[in-house]
XYZ file of C-alpha atoms in Angstrom:
177
model
C 99.560 92.949 108.790
C 102.543 91.331 110.669
C 101.775 92.809 113.823
C 98.467 91.492 114.043
C 98.615 88.676 112.477
C 95.980 88.587 109.872
C 95.278 89.046 106.033
C 93.564 91.745 104.470
C 91.127 90.711 101.616
C 89.726 92.477 98.954
C 86.002 90.999 98.136
C 84.859 92.063 95.271
C 81.424 90.277 95.714
C 80.639 91.618 99.085
C 81.937 95.031 98.289
C 84.059 94.867 101.574
C 87.636 94.333 103.073
C 87.891 91.387 104.650
C 90.198 90.144 107.490
C 91.681 86.650 108.497
C 93.057 85.688 111.377
C 95.649 83.327 112.435
C 93.250 80.826 113.703
C 91.455 81.189 109.929
C 88.415 83.466 111.172
C 87.169 85.965 108.660
C 85.216 89.243 110.047
C 84.391 92.284 107.946
C 87.284 95.202 107.936
C 85.540 98.100 106.428
C 82.475 97.845 103.906
C 84.061 100.042 100.420
C 81.436 100.351 98.551
C 81.405 99.127 94.576
C 83.575 96.808 92.917
C 86.940 96.655 94.880
C 90.193 95.142 93.655
C 93.934 94.525 94.915
C 94.938 95.018 98.043
C 97.752 95.701 100.066
C 99.124 97.290 103.080
C 102.165 100.242 104.174
C 102.738 102.243 106.757
C 99.576 101.128 109.162
C 97.278 101.305 106.379
C 95.640 99.068 103.810
C 95.224 100.473 100.357
C 92.159 98.968 97.407
C 91.441 99.411 94.121
C 87.730 101.016 93.758
C 86.932 101.462 90.041
C 89.155 104.528 89.023
C 89.888 105.497 92.881
C 92.424 104.680 95.152
C 91.290 104.362 98.982
C 93.187 103.914 102.422
C 92.052 103.101 105.559
C 93.582 102.965 108.888
C 94.932 99.433 109.590
C 93.458 99.923 113.346
C 90.344 101.896 113.365
C 89.234 101.406 109.938
C 88.272 104.801 109.187
C 89.886 106.115 105.416
C 92.204 108.287 105.324
C 92.696 108.529 101.557
C 90.597 108.659 98.687
C 91.722 109.666 95.746
C 90.233 109.577 92.393
C 92.411 108.703 89.452
C 91.976 110.981 86.698
C 92.497 108.938 83.408
C 92.171 105.853 84.748
C 89.461 103.286 83.750
C 89.346 99.835 86.218
C 92.128 100.037 88.339
C 92.843 96.133 89.246
C 96.194 95.576 91.516
C 98.275 98.031 93.712
C 101.812 97.465 95.422
C 103.875 99.605 97.823
C 107.397 100.580 97.674
C 109.459 101.233 101.346
C 108.732 105.230 100.685
C 104.563 104.500 100.397
C 104.505 105.085 96.605
C 101.968 103.218 94.918
C 102.585 101.352 92.020
C 98.839 100.376 90.187
C 97.962 98.096 87.083
C 94.908 99.893 84.974
C 93.797 96.181 83.176
C 91.848 98.141 80.519
C 94.394 101.271 79.589
C 97.699 99.365 80.512
C 98.728 101.588 82.126
C 100.639 102.081 85.404
C 100.067 104.392 87.675
C 102.067 105.828 91.135
C 100.810 107.961 93.883
C 102.262 109.089 96.407
C 100.433 108.032 99.670
C 102.145 111.467 101.914
C 100.952 113.867 99.196
C 98.371 112.101 97.517
C 99.821 112.888 93.926
C 99.400 110.622 90.891
C 100.828 110.556 87.446
C 101.337 107.739 85.008
C 104.372 105.746 85.414
C 104.199 103.114 82.442
C 101.891 104.890 79.167
C 101.447 101.392 78.067
C 102.787 98.051 79.034
C 101.673 96.564 75.173
C 99.777 93.367 77.437
C 97.280 93.758 79.596
C 98.667 94.262 83.842
C 97.070 92.512 86.148
C 99.012 92.180 89.407
C 101.793 94.085 90.246
C 104.726 93.737 92.842
C 107.902 96.150 94.111
C 110.920 93.696 93.462
C 113.093 96.014 95.655
C 116.441 93.680 95.609
C 116.329 94.307 92.088
C 115.155 97.120 91.372
C 112.162 96.630 89.357
C 108.298 96.210 89.399
C 106.809 92.880 88.562
C 103.374 92.363 86.808
C 102.013 89.693 85.747
C 99.349 89.883 82.741
C 95.998 88.936 81.812
C 95.622 86.966 78.492
C 96.514 83.509 77.008
C 100.214 82.934 77.536
C 100.501 85.496 79.941
C 103.654 86.863 80.222
C 105.718 87.842 83.455
C 107.355 91.067 82.897
C 109.248 93.446 85.102
C 109.347 97.571 84.689
C 112.904 98.595 85.664
C 112.633 101.728 88.092
C 116.105 103.324 86.776
C 114.791 103.767 83.393
C 111.113 102.615 83.357
C 111.985 100.188 80.697
C 109.967 97.216 80.228
C 111.081 93.402 79.663
C 109.450 89.867 79.146
C 110.619 87.876 81.650
C 109.038 84.594 81.231
C 105.632 83.633 78.520
C 103.825 81.157 81.160
C 101.906 79.018 79.294
C 98.457 79.866 81.508
C 96.073 82.687 80.980
C 94.765 85.468 83.028
C 97.401 85.570 85.807
C 96.177 87.603 88.245
C 98.603 88.166 91.327
C 101.999 87.871 91.838
C 104.571 87.770 94.527
C 108.111 86.958 95.650
C 108.986 85.142 98.908
C 112.578 85.531 100.419
C 114.025 82.766 98.168
C 113.594 84.913 95.382
C 110.851 82.497 94.087
C 108.216 84.377 92.036
C 104.646 83.264 92.189
C 101.770 83.973 90.328
C 98.185 83.300 90.193
C 95.727 82.158 87.823
């Protein structure tokens, strides 16, 4: 949250979204309940995966503004937003990527099977693609082309169980494991 100079963290063990201010002070933002994974901010809302649901909260008040059941999903694990408010959501168990329009709350399967288990997701708008890091040994970093939905492997890492992915302003890709 660049406006308020804070980070949001999905805290699986406490079932809460917590916030960390610029001084490093961590406080509760909102209790979601159940297991929560992934977190992203878009247009004054913070979104998290909650089992087979995607929940959105007002960034100022913490009130729930969206609660969408993604029918057919198994374990929604991470999410990212594009500039238009479309969320891309990884489903760890089904190996799918879903898209959800935050304005209409409509969703659909974007990628029916990623072959590898998708975990972290990130919109690389400059290159018109979705980046994803995968679970498992020698976990690959893959890209889904927005123009035609083709999937390519960017690199096969020597790491196991990649979890998060991001891109900096110098186009360096970062993954966590």
